Amino acid sequence: MSNEKTIPYKIYLEESEMPKQWYNVRADMKNKPAPLLNPDTLKPITHEELGNVFCDELVKQELDDTTAYFDIPQEIQDFYKMYRPSPLVRAYCLEKALGTPAKIYYKFEGNNTSGSHKLNSAIAQAYYAKKQGLKGVTTETGAGQWGTALSMACAYLGLDCEVYMVKCSYEQKPFRREVMRTYGANVTPSPSDKTAVGRKILAEHPGTSGSLGCAISEAVEAATSKEGYRYVLGSVLSQVLLHQTIIGLETKAALDKYDIKPDIIIGCAGGGSNLGGLISPFVGEMLRGEANYRIIAVEPASCPSLTRGKYAYDFCDTGMICPLSKMYTLGSGFIPSASHAGGLRYHGMSSIVSQIYEDKLMEAVSVEQTSVFEAAQQFAKVEGILPAPESSHAIRVAIDEALKCKETGEEKTIVFGLTGTGYFDMFAYGKFNDGEMNDYIPTDEELAVGFAGLPNVE
Amino acid sequence: MSNEKTIPYKIYLEESEMPKQWYNVRADMKNKPAPLLNPDTLKPITHEELGNVFCDELVKQELDDTTAYFDIPQEIQDFYKMYRPSPLVRAYCLEKALGTPAKIYYKFEGNNTSGSHKLNSAIAQAYYAKKQGLKGVTTETGAGQWGTALSMACAYLGLDCEVYMVKCSYEQKPFRREVMRTYGANVTPSPSDKTAVGRKILAEHPGTSGSLGCAISEAVEAATSKEGYRYVLGSVLSQVLLHQTIIGLETKAALDKYDIKPDIIIGCAGGGSNLGGLISPFVGEMLRGEANYRIIAVEPASCPSLTRGKYAYDFCDTGMICPLSKMYTLGSGFIPSASHAGGLRYHGMSSIVSQIYEDKLMEAVSVEQTSVFEAAQQFAKVEGILPAPESSHAIRVAIDEALKCKETGEEKTIVFGLTGTGYFDMFAYGKFNDGEMNDYIPTDEELAVGFAGLPNVE
């Protein structure tokens, strides 16, 4: 047991204690995630085929499910040192406000200008693109954190950066756009008329406010239709989850430093990369029979891929040009209600996280957004950090679990991922402050429409 | 000399190494700052008179120019632990990008939701108000950092918080306002019709976009006209500078930890509290004959109180209801051009900083805003932090000094204060990105108007 008095408010690792390798949890999984399939042949996609879309080194990482550790190149380690290690914070003030005997910790990834954990993978993907001698990269962004992170990484390395930003975010978040422009990125609202798939979607849905799946399609087309460009993605893919294990590895190192053993680990789930990155080292211990944890994924009730989705092969993008991935999904045609604020709006889920869930190594719950913003505000007032709406899903459940401990008197140790800050989400906070936020939950009939679009692949 | 290889990207103090006292540089000054005067009697203001406006404990701190150290109450130390110590960052990437032999460090105060150093004094002032049993506090805010900081501190302590926000900021920064609302503050655009002084200013200048001096007048009136409220101020006052010495004390402790001796220390200057807080421990060494440093204050060319102002008694506010302070000032009627972006728009300067400047312990330079935003963008691209426009004044001069070292080959050690982030300043960044930012410098004739309003006090 840890000596309570010695635990500081913030646990920082020394530079020398920072992880030098990413951890690939697939290496320890008995049931490997199903392979990506070529959408035309329905056969497992090859290195060569993926290499048209992604950088070579990233393709290797994507397809490798046996190597447990990948060295983090020195240049990426140096970049990490600018904003990492991120603090593991003991939420003393929140514990006190809740009057709970639980011990609450959060790993805070918001102390960088992208405002989130996204930078961990952005620098890695941009680095490999640069190393391959490419001119630039294209991507999509929803809430804007990923686009900001990628534009930062590209500015640092001198790479061209083209961002397709989901139209409703582009309009609601002009300042996000401006940050990306300040970092030299070219930002286009999606769907746009710059790509064939964008023009097709615009013709079919003239008034659409866009979706992540649709922006992905545009970015992939933009990358593959010109010389010297590749596509990069901020979540969902196994390579992204690999880079994000820096979160979990640092968390585990910080906990180990003070002999703290968590009982519950909580993360918010959109595409699954932050969640997967946080939980990977802990799931690895469970897979190797070394420890046991209760792991909880939290998703929005308005986009419930784990709790109400199907575990099936599906397209990663609306345009159906990306490989098929076996995952918990609502169907690539699913678009969350316009009333849904913030990110976590992707129709599917990382294939690794999906398999972990399928194997019952993890629970999943969905929460409604006004209760999420209530938790966000409560947290902000006592812990001094205004959280991103996405991160606040994890806060909601951490508070709920801490309140259960208050009832039972259990001194559980709760760790959650605080993925980012909400400074660019004040439009949504304003709606909440004005009492104009509503909780939309899709009906079974509405979900059936998305499921009907699933491809017939076993 | 320090061993270069052992210096990490970020120097963090341990919790146990954090300062437990604030340092009052006035105790070591031979030429004390001139006393505040009662605007009616023109005599040094008394504890009793100031006690109508400020909390009792803060009045003591304001008027005490002999006690060198004030204990930081445990509750404030605990709050500091939530977001402090702030990192002292070695700007390895900026050095490399500039190709300079200079060693550049910056003390980064932006890793908290207020986005700046302002929280250091906000929590102190709110704490003393709470301890005195008050219901709430009133204040003004310009760029919005101070108002955000105070609303955070008040939310934490359960105090009511009324913020008068300079109208042009209120309109340009709706999201700043929303952060304050999320923390439960009541935000009013100034000038307003809620106060007599606001109504008077509106009648005289119907189209005015407001000023800091005017918002101060409204906040003071609001505090003094109802039971259980006091006024708090985010800069200028000696008490604020005292609290902000946490910046300089941590900086010095971090430098000492690695045996680093700075040659040049640079800070941006608005009301002078962040600058004064950063430099106090170093000026103290100079005053005691223990060391010598080159200290540079950087101010905007559009609001040049140190470089073009007069050293004279002046009103702290436009409404002329606050005590008179002897300081470098442009006159309380001076309002910076509407083209001026961000903060640093106060007409005067901390009396302590003014005396330090008058005694030639510090230099001052003014810089134009497009060159400031150029430095900001350059810094953001290599150091990964999008700086506040205010902070970027210091970046500008740090880069200029580092480039001089490149010419001369000198390996000088430069330390500057990076007071905050620019996440809520994207309107101004957008103007810069669009090439629509201009550099306004007031003419001598324009400054003469402000000087004409100076009171006749020797």
Short mmCIF file of C-alpha atoms in Angstrom, two decimals, chain B:
data_model
loop_
_atom_site.label_atom_id
_atom_site.label_comp_id
_atom_site.label_asym_id
_atom_site.label_seq_id
_atom_site.Cartn_x
_atom_site.Cartn_y
_atom_site.Cartn_z
CA MET B 1 28.98 26.50 -14.84
CA SER B 2 26.20 24.09 -15.52
CA ASN B 3 26.69 20.82 -17.32
CA GLU B 4 24.68 21.37 -20.49
CA LYS B 5 23.82 17.70 -20.90
CA THR B 6 22.00 17.42 -17.62
CA ILE B 7 19.47 20.18 -18.27
CA PRO B 8 16.07 18.72 -19.20
CA TYR B 9 13.60 20.37 -21.54
CA LYS B 10 11.45 21.28 -18.58
CA ILE B 11 12.67 21.97 -15.08
CA TYR B 12 9.98 21.21 -12.49
CA LEU B 13 10.47 21.84 -8.81
CA GLU B 14 9.35 19.15 -6.41
CA GLU B 15 6.30 20.06 -4.35
CA SER B 16 8.61 20.32 -1.35
CA GLU B 17 10.81 22.82 -3.19
CA MET B 18 7.97 25.23 -3.89
CA PRO B 19 8.22 28.67 -2.26
CA LYS B 20 6.34 29.01 1.02
CA GLN B 21 6.65 32.80 1.18
CA TRP B 22 6.16 35.68 -1.22
CA TYR B 23 8.99 38.19 -1.49
CA ASN B 24 8.37 41.91 -1.03
CA VAL B 25 11.12 43.63 -2.99
CA ARG B 26 10.22 47.02 -1.46
CA ALA B 27 11.92 45.85 1.75
CA ASP B 28 15.27 45.88 -0.07
CA MET B 29 14.69 49.11 -2.01
CA LYS B 30 16.55 52.16 -0.79
CA ASN B 31 14.27 54.42 -2.80
CA LYS B 32 10.85 53.17 -1.76
CA PRO B 33 7.95 53.60 -4.20
CA ALA B 34 6.04 56.77 -3.39
CA PRO B 35 2.97 56.17 -1.20
CA LEU B 36 -0.57 55.95 -2.55
CA LEU B 37 -2.45 59.20 -1.97
CA ASN B 38 -6.05 59.78 -1.01
CA PRO B 39 -7.51 61.51 -4.11
CA ASP B 40 -9.50 63.93 -1.94
CA THR B 41 -6.92 64.92 0.69
CA LEU B 42 -3.76 64.23 -1.38
CA LYS B 43 -2.30 62.74 1.79
CA PRO B 44 -0.89 59.19 2.00
CA ILE B 45 -3.84 56.89 2.14
CA THR B 46 -4.52 55.13 5.44
CA HIS B 47 -5.26 51.50 6.26
CA GLU B 48 -8.76 52.55 7.20
CA GLU B 49 -9.46 54.39 3.97
CA LEU B 50 -8.15 51.54 1.80
CA GLY B 51 -10.11 49.04 3.88
CA ASN B 52 -13.32 50.32 2.35
CA VAL B 53 -12.12 49.12 -1.03
CA PHE B 54 -9.84 46.17 -0.31
CA CYS B 55 -9.79 43.28 2.16
CA ASP B 56 -7.95 44.06 5.39
CA GLU B 57 -5.13 41.59 4.91
CA LEU B 58 -4.53 42.86 1.39
CA VAL B 59 -4.40 46.45 2.63
CA LYS B 60 -1.63 45.40 5.00
CA GLN B 61 0.30 43.84 2.15
CA GLU B 62 -0.33 46.88 -0.03
CA LEU B 63 1.06 49.39 2.44
CA ASP B 64 3.94 47.37 3.90
CA ASP B 65 7.26 48.34 2.33
CA THR B 66 9.54 46.92 5.02
CA THR B 67 8.61 43.26 5.55
CA ALA B 68 10.68 41.20 3.11
CA TYR B 69 8.71 37.95 3.24
CA PHE B 70 5.04 37.12 3.69
CA ASP B 71 4.00 33.56 4.50
CA ILE B 72 1.77 32.00 1.87
CA PRO B 73 -1.23 30.57 3.78
CA GLN B 74 -1.45 26.78 3.60
CA GLU B 75 -4.78 26.90 1.74
CA ILE B 76 -3.19 29.00 -1.01
CA GLN B 77 -0.16 26.72 -1.11
CA ASP B 78 -2.54 23.80 -1.61
CA PHE B 79 -4.34 25.58 -4.44
CA TYR B 80 -0.97 26.42 -6.03
CA LYS B 81 -0.17 22.71 -6.00
CA MET B 82 -3.04 22.07 -8.41
CA TYR B 83 -1.31 23.97 -11.23
CA ARG B 84 2.12 24.85 -9.91
CA PRO B 85 5.08 24.66 -9.96
CA SER B 86 5.01 25.93 -13.51
CA PRO B 87 7.79 24.59 -15.72
CA LEU B 88 10.95 26.51 -16.52
CA VAL B 89 11.44 25.40 -20.10
CA ARG B 90 14.73 25.24 -21.95
CA ALA B 91 13.83 26.42 -25.46
CA TYR B 92 16.11 23.94 -27.21
CA CYS B 93 13.99 23.96 -30.35
CA LEU B 94 13.86 27.75 -30.59
CA GLU B 95 17.63 27.96 -30.07
CA LYS B 96 18.14 25.46 -32.90
CA ALA B 97 15.72 27.27 -35.21
CA LEU B 98 17.48 30.58 -34.57
CA GLY B 99 20.95 29.05 -34.84
CA THR B 100 21.99 31.02 -31.79
CA PRO B 101 24.65 30.14 -29.22
CA ALA B 102 22.41 31.78 -26.61
CA LYS B 103 20.69 29.57 -24.08
CA ILE B 104 17.02 30.48 -23.84
CA TYR B 105 14.72 29.61 -20.97
CA TYR B 106 11.13 30.58 -20.37
CA LYS B 107 8.94 30.34 -17.32
CA PHE B 108 5.59 29.14 -18.64
CA GLU B 109 2.56 30.28 -16.67
CA GLY B 110 -0.11 29.20 -19.17
CA ASN B 111 -0.80 25.65 -17.98
CA ASN B 112 -3.99 26.47 -16.13
CA THR B 113 -7.47 27.27 -17.35
CA SER B 114 -7.17 31.03 -16.81
CA GLY B 115 -4.39 30.69 -19.38
CA SER B 116 -2.00 32.91 -17.48
CA HIS B 117 -0.15 33.88 -14.32
CA LYS B 118 -3.21 35.81 -13.13
CA LEU B 119 -4.41 32.87 -11.05
CA ASN B 120 -1.46 33.35 -8.67
CA SER B 121 -2.94 36.53 -7.29
CA ALA B 122 -6.61 35.70 -7.88
CA ILE B 123 -6.54 32.82 -5.42
CA ALA B 124 -4.69 34.94 -2.86
CA GLN B 125 -7.14 37.82 -3.09
CA ALA B 126 -10.18 35.55 -3.07
CA TYR B 127 -8.76 33.65 -0.10
CA TYR B 128 -8.38 36.81 2.01
CA ALA B 129 -11.89 37.94 1.03
CA LYS B 130 -13.30 34.59 2.10
CA LYS B 131 -11.30 34.67 5.34
CA GLN B 132 -12.75 38.09 6.09
CA GLY B 133 -16.24 36.60 5.76
CA LEU B 134 -17.20 38.56 2.66
CA LYS B 135 -19.94 37.52 0.26
CA GLY B 136 -18.09 38.32 -2.90
CA VAL B 137 -15.70 40.45 -4.90
CA THR B 138 -15.90 42.71 -7.92
CA THR B 139 -13.26 43.32 -10.54
CA GLU B 140 -12.53 44.47 -14.05
CA THR B 141 -10.96 42.47 -16.86
CA GLY B 142 -9.41 43.55 -20.14
CA ALA B 143 -8.17 40.68 -22.27
CA GLY B 144 -10.12 38.40 -19.94
CA GLN B 145 -7.34 36.44 -18.28
CA TRP B 146 -7.78 38.14 -14.93
CA GLY B 147 -11.55 37.77 -14.93
CA THR B 148 -11.21 34.09 -15.75
CA ALA B 149 -8.63 33.59 -13.02
CA LEU B 150 -10.77 35.34 -10.45
CA SER B 151 -13.89 33.42 -11.42
CA MET B 152 -11.92 30.18 -11.00
CA ALA B 153 -10.65 31.21 -7.57
CA CYS B 154 -14.13 32.32 -6.47
CA ALA B 155 -15.74 29.10 -7.71
CA TYR B 156 -13.18 27.12 -5.72
CA LEU B 157 -13.88 29.08 -2.54
CA GLY B 158 -17.62 29.60 -3.03
CA LEU B 159 -17.48 33.40 -3.36
CA ASP B 160 -19.69 35.56 -5.55
CA CYS B 161 -17.78 37.10 -8.45
CA GLU B 162 -18.80 40.17 -10.49
CA VAL B 163 -16.67 41.01 -13.48
CA TYR B 164 -16.75 44.25 -15.49
CA MET B 165 -15.26 43.34 -18.85
CA VAL B 166 -13.96 45.99 -21.24
CA LYS B 167 -16.66 46.15 -23.89
CA CYS B 168 -14.48 45.52 -26.94
CA SER B 169 -13.11 42.36 -25.31
CA TYR B 170 -16.58 41.29 -24.25
CA GLU B 171 -17.64 41.46 -27.89
CA GLN B 172 -14.47 40.05 -29.46
CA LYS B 173 -14.11 37.26 -26.92
CA PRO B 174 -17.52 35.68 -26.32
CA PHE B 175 -15.80 32.44 -25.33
CA ARG B 176 -13.78 34.10 -22.58
CA ARG B 177 -17.05 35.36 -21.20
CA GLU B 178 -18.46 31.82 -21.43
CA VAL B 179 -15.56 30.37 -19.43
CA MET B 180 -16.26 32.89 -16.66
CA ARG B 181 -19.96 32.02 -16.76
CA THR B 182 -19.11 28.33 -16.53
CA TYR B 183 -17.23 29.18 -13.34
CA GLY B 184 -20.33 30.97 -12.10
CA ALA B 185 -19.22 34.59 -12.52
CA ASN B 186 -21.53 37.45 -13.42
CA VAL B 187 -19.99 39.27 -16.42
CA THR B 188 -21.03 42.80 -17.48
CA PRO B 189 -19.68 44.71 -20.49
CA SER B 190 -18.11 48.02 -19.43
CA PRO B 191 -19.01 50.84 -19.52
CA SER B 192 -22.45 49.75 -18.35
CA ASP B 193 -25.53 51.46 -16.96
CA LYS B 194 -25.22 49.47 -13.73
CA THR B 195 -22.99 52.10 -12.08
CA ALA B 196 -23.06 55.90 -11.83
CA VAL B 197 -19.56 56.18 -13.25
CA GLY B 198 -20.48 53.88 -16.14
CA ARG B 199 -23.56 55.94 -16.95
CA LYS B 200 -21.46 59.12 -16.85
CA ILE B 201 -18.83 57.71 -19.21
CA LEU B 202 -21.54 56.41 -21.56
CA ALA B 203 -23.14 59.83 -21.64
CA GLU B 204 -19.83 61.53 -22.45
CA HIS B 205 -18.56 58.88 -24.91
CA PRO B 206 -21.64 57.08 -26.29
CA GLY B 207 -19.75 54.91 -28.80
CA THR B 208 -16.84 53.97 -26.54
CA SER B 209 -15.52 50.41 -26.63
CA GLY B 210 -14.36 50.82 -23.06
CA SER B 211 -11.02 50.83 -21.30
CA LEU B 212 -9.42 49.14 -18.36
CA GLY B 213 -9.40 52.35 -16.35
CA CYS B 214 -13.12 52.76 -16.91
CA ALA B 215 -13.91 49.15 -15.97
CA ILE B 216 -11.89 49.59 -12.78
CA SER B 217 -14.02 52.59 -11.83
CA GLU B 218 -17.21 50.60 -12.30
CA ALA B 219 -15.94 47.62 -10.32
CA VAL B 220 -14.79 49.81 -7.44
CA GLU B 221 -18.17 51.55 -7.32
CA ALA B 222 -19.97 48.20 -7.40
CA ALA B 223 -17.87 46.89 -4.50
CA THR B 224 -18.15 49.94 -2.29
CA SER B 225 -21.86 50.48 -2.79
CA LYS B 226 -23.06 47.23 -1.29
CA GLU B 227 -22.58 45.22 1.89
CA GLY B 228 -20.11 42.35 2.04
CA TYR B 229 -18.17 43.07 -1.12
CA ARG B 230 -14.66 44.29 -1.82
CA TYR B 231 -12.83 45.18 -4.97
CA VAL B 232 -9.91 43.13 -6.26
CA LEU B 233 -7.47 44.07 -9.01
CA GLY B 234 -5.38 41.90 -11.30
CA SER B 235 -2.29 44.05 -11.72
CA VAL B 236 -0.65 47.39 -10.90
CA LEU B 237 -1.02 47.13 -7.12
CA SER B 238 1.91 46.17 -4.89
CA GLN B 239 -0.12 43.34 -3.31
CA VAL B 240 -0.60 41.76 -6.75
CA LEU B 241 3.07 42.08 -7.53
CA LEU B 242 3.81 40.45 -4.17
CA HIS B 243 1.69 37.39 -5.03
CA GLN B 244 3.25 37.19 -8.48
CA THR B 245 6.71 36.84 -6.98
CA ILE B 246 5.89 33.13 -6.87
CA ILE B 247 6.90 33.26 -10.57
CA GLY B 248 10.32 34.75 -9.92
CA LEU B 249 10.97 32.69 -6.80
CA GLU B 250 10.21 29.44 -8.62
CA THR B 251 12.29 30.59 -11.60
CA LYS B 252 15.24 31.36 -9.38
CA ALA B 253 14.90 28.06 -7.50
CA ALA B 254 14.80 26.14 -10.79
CA LEU B 255 17.83 28.00 -12.15
CA ASP B 256 19.73 27.49 -8.90
CA LYS B 257 18.93 23.78 -8.99
CA TYR B 258 21.01 23.53 -12.16
CA ASP B 259 23.55 26.25 -11.32
CA ILE B 260 22.32 28.45 -14.15
CA LYS B 261 23.02 32.17 -13.93
CA PRO B 262 20.98 34.28 -16.32
CA ASP B 263 22.52 37.24 -18.14
CA ILE B 264 19.28 38.76 -19.40
CA ILE B 265 15.79 38.57 -17.88
CA ILE B 266 12.89 39.71 -20.04
CA GLY B 267 9.23 40.27 -19.22
CA CYS B 268 6.27 41.92 -20.87
CA ALA B 269 4.88 44.97 -19.11
CA GLY B 270 1.24 45.97 -18.86
CA GLY B 271 0.32 46.96 -15.31
CA GLY B 272 3.64 45.46 -14.26
CA SER B 273 2.66 42.63 -11.92
CA ASN B 274 3.89 39.66 -13.93
CA LEU B 275 7.06 41.52 -14.81
CA GLY B 276 7.55 42.65 -11.23
CA GLY B 277 6.82 39.16 -9.95
CA LEU B 278 9.34 37.61 -12.31
CA ILE B 279 12.14 40.07 -11.65
CA SER B 280 11.67 40.79 -7.93
CA PRO B 281 14.03 38.11 -6.57
CA PHE B 282 16.67 39.07 -9.13
CA VAL B 283 16.29 42.81 -8.49
CA GLY B 284 16.53 41.96 -4.79
CA GLU B 285 19.94 40.40 -5.42
CA MET B 286 21.00 43.49 -7.33
CA LEU B 287 19.77 45.77 -4.54
CA ARG B 288 21.69 43.73 -2.00
CA GLY B 289 24.80 43.80 -4.20
CA GLU B 290 24.82 40.02 -4.62
CA ALA B 291 24.49 39.79 -8.38
CA ASN B 292 23.94 41.78 -11.52
CA TYR B 293 21.53 41.13 -14.36
CA ARG B 294 20.34 42.92 -17.45
CA ILE B 295 16.59 43.25 -17.01
CA ILE B 296 14.34 44.29 -19.89
CA ALA B 297 10.69 45.33 -19.74
CA VAL B 298 8.87 45.05 -23.05
CA GLU B 299 5.77 47.09 -23.75
CA PRO B 300 3.58 47.70 -26.80
CA ALA B 301 4.49 50.71 -28.94
CA SER B 302 0.78 51.55 -28.89
CA CYS B 303 0.68 51.89 -25.09
CA PRO B 304 4.21 52.96 -24.11
CA SER B 305 3.94 53.99 -20.46
CA LEU B 306 7.58 53.26 -19.53
CA THR B 307 9.28 54.41 -22.71
CA ARG B 308 7.19 57.51 -23.42
CA GLY B 309 5.20 58.13 -20.25
CA LYS B 310 5.82 60.59 -17.40
CA TYR B 311 6.86 59.58 -13.90
CA ALA B 312 4.16 61.34 -11.92
CA TYR B 313 1.23 60.89 -9.58
CA ASP B 314 -1.83 59.83 -11.50
CA PHE B 315 -5.22 58.26 -11.07
CA CYS B 316 -5.33 54.48 -11.37
CA ASP B 317 -8.74 54.62 -13.04
CA THR B 318 -10.59 56.69 -15.59
CA GLY B 319 -13.30 57.61 -13.12
CA MET B 320 -10.68 59.10 -10.75
CA ILE B 321 -12.13 57.42 -7.68
CA CYS B 322 -9.10 55.23 -6.86
CA PRO B 323 -6.05 56.40 -4.88
CA LEU B 324 -3.36 58.33 -6.70
CA SER B 325 -0.21 56.37 -7.47
CA LYS B 326 3.19 57.68 -8.51
CA MET B 327 4.10 55.79 -11.63
CA TYR B 328 5.14 55.95 -15.23
CA THR B 329 1.89 56.89 -16.90
CA LEU B 330 0.30 58.10 -20.10
CA GLY B 331 -2.50 59.74 -18.13
CA SER B 332 -5.66 58.05 -16.90
CA GLY B 333 -7.53 59.41 -19.92
CA PHE B 334 -5.27 57.58 -22.36
CA ILE B 335 -7.03 54.80 -24.29
CA PRO B 336 -5.00 52.65 -26.70
CA SER B 337 -5.99 52.57 -30.36
CA ALA B 338 -8.74 50.10 -31.24
CA SER B 339 -6.21 48.40 -33.51
CA HIS B 340 -4.22 47.31 -30.45
CA ALA B 341 -4.75 43.56 -29.87
CA GLY B 342 -4.66 41.77 -26.53
CA GLY B 343 -3.86 43.15 -23.10
CA LEU B 344 -1.01 45.43 -21.97
CA ARG B 345 -3.39 48.33 -22.48
CA TYR B 346 -3.22 49.97 -19.07
CA HIS B 347 -2.26 53.65 -19.00
CA GLY B 348 0.09 53.34 -16.02
CA MET B 349 2.56 51.00 -14.39
CA SER B 350 3.11 49.40 -11.00
CA SER B 351 4.70 51.91 -8.63
CA ILE B 352 7.34 49.33 -7.70
CA VAL B 353 8.28 48.62 -11.31
CA SER B 354 8.24 52.36 -12.00
CA GLN B 355 10.70 53.03 -9.18
CA ILE B 356 12.94 50.15 -10.28
CA TYR B 357 12.97 51.65 -13.77
CA GLU B 358 13.56 55.16 -12.44
CA ASP B 359 16.53 53.80 -10.47
CA LYS B 360 17.94 52.29 -13.69
CA LEU B 361 17.85 48.73 -12.40
CA MET B 362 15.85 47.84 -15.52
CA GLU B 363 15.68 48.84 -19.20
CA ALA B 364 12.49 49.22 -21.19
CA VAL B 365 11.78 48.82 -24.90
CA SER B 366 8.61 49.10 -26.93
CA VAL B 367 7.73 46.84 -29.86
CA GLU B 368 5.12 46.99 -32.62
CA GLN B 369 2.41 44.40 -32.76
CA THR B 370 2.96 42.82 -36.18
CA SER B 371 6.54 42.04 -35.17
CA VAL B 372 5.15 40.65 -31.91
CA PHE B 373 2.78 38.30 -33.75
CA GLU B 374 5.60 37.26 -36.11
CA ALA B 375 7.61 36.23 -33.06
CA ALA B 376 4.56 34.51 -31.60
CA GLN B 377 4.04 32.43 -34.73
CA GLN B 378 7.72 31.55 -35.01
CA PHE B 379 7.75 30.47 -31.38
CA ALA B 380 4.51 28.48 -31.70
CA LYS B 381 5.83 26.49 -34.65
CA VAL B 382 8.99 25.29 -32.94
CA GLU B 383 8.11 25.29 -29.24
CA GLY B 384 4.59 23.94 -29.61
CA ILE B 385 2.92 26.57 -27.44
CA LEU B 386 0.61 29.18 -28.94
CA PRO B 387 1.47 32.21 -26.83
CA ALA B 388 -0.74 35.05 -25.67
CA PRO B 389 -0.18 38.33 -27.53
CA GLU B 390 0.97 39.87 -24.24
CA SER B 391 3.59 37.19 -23.61
CA SER B 392 4.75 37.46 -27.18
CA HIS B 393 6.18 40.90 -26.48
CA ALA B 394 8.77 39.17 -24.33
CA ILE B 395 9.31 36.49 -27.00
CA ARG B 396 10.01 39.22 -29.57
CA VAL B 397 12.81 40.73 -27.51
CA ALA B 398 14.17 37.34 -26.40
CA ILE B 399 14.50 36.36 -30.06
CA ASP B 400 16.10 39.71 -30.89
CA GLU B 401 18.64 39.29 -28.09
CA ALA B 402 19.35 35.70 -29.12
CA LEU B 403 19.97 36.86 -32.69
CA LYS B 404 22.41 39.47 -31.40
CA CYS B 405 24.25 36.61 -29.69
CA LYS B 406 24.33 34.83 -33.04
CA GLU B 407 26.13 37.83 -34.52
CA THR B 408 28.58 38.25 -31.66
CA GLY B 409 28.96 34.56 -30.85
CA GLU B 410 28.17 35.19 -27.19
CA GLU B 411 26.63 32.30 -25.25
CA LYS B 412 24.37 34.43 -23.13
CA THR B 413 21.68 32.90 -20.96
CA ILE B 414 18.32 34.53 -21.59
CA VAL B 415 15.31 33.96 -19.35
CA PHE B 416 11.91 35.31 -20.25
CA GLY B 417 8.43 35.12 -18.82
CA LEU B 418 5.87 33.34 -20.99
CA THR B 419 2.86 34.55 -19.11
CA GLY B 420 0.12 32.73 -20.94
CA THR B 421 -1.53 31.08 -23.90
CA GLY B 422 -3.35 32.72 -26.80
CA TYR B 423 -6.27 30.30 -27.13
CA PHE B 424 -8.77 33.10 -26.61
CA ASP B 425 -6.91 35.54 -28.82
CA MET B 426 -7.59 33.87 -32.15
CA PHE B 427 -9.54 36.90 -33.35
CA ALA B 428 -6.27 38.84 -33.24
CA TYR B 429 -4.29 35.94 -34.70
CA GLY B 430 -6.86 35.79 -37.50
CA LYS B 431 -6.22 39.46 -38.31
CA PHE B 432 -2.52 38.73 -38.35
CA ASN B 433 -3.00 35.61 -40.52
CA ASP B 434 -5.09 37.65 -42.94
CA GLY B 435 -2.45 40.41 -43.14
CA GLU B 436 -4.91 42.90 -41.70
CA MET B 437 -3.00 43.84 -38.56
CA ASN B 438 -1.53 47.31 -38.41
CA ASP B 439 1.00 49.02 -36.18
CA TYR B 440 -0.37 52.08 -34.56
CA ILE B 441 2.00 54.34 -32.66
CA PRO B 442 0.49 57.34 -30.90
CA THR B 443 1.90 60.71 -31.92
CA ASP B 444 3.39 63.12 -29.37
CA GLU B 445 0.29 65.25 -29.83
CA GLU B 446 -1.97 62.32 -28.99
CA LEU B 447 0.06 61.53 -25.88
CA ALA B 448 -0.12 65.20 -24.83
CA VAL B 449 -3.88 64.84 -24.40
CA GLY B 450 -3.39 62.13 -21.79
CA PHE B 451 -0.64 64.07 -20.02
CA ALA B 452 -2.88 67.14 -19.83
CA GLY B 453 -5.19 65.17 -17.55
CA LEU B 454 -2.50 64.41 -14.96
CA PRO B 455 -3.35 65.80 -11.51
CA ASN B 456 -1.17 68.54 -10.07
CA VAL B 457 0.56 66.63 -7.31
CA GLU B 458 4.23 66.71 -6.40
#
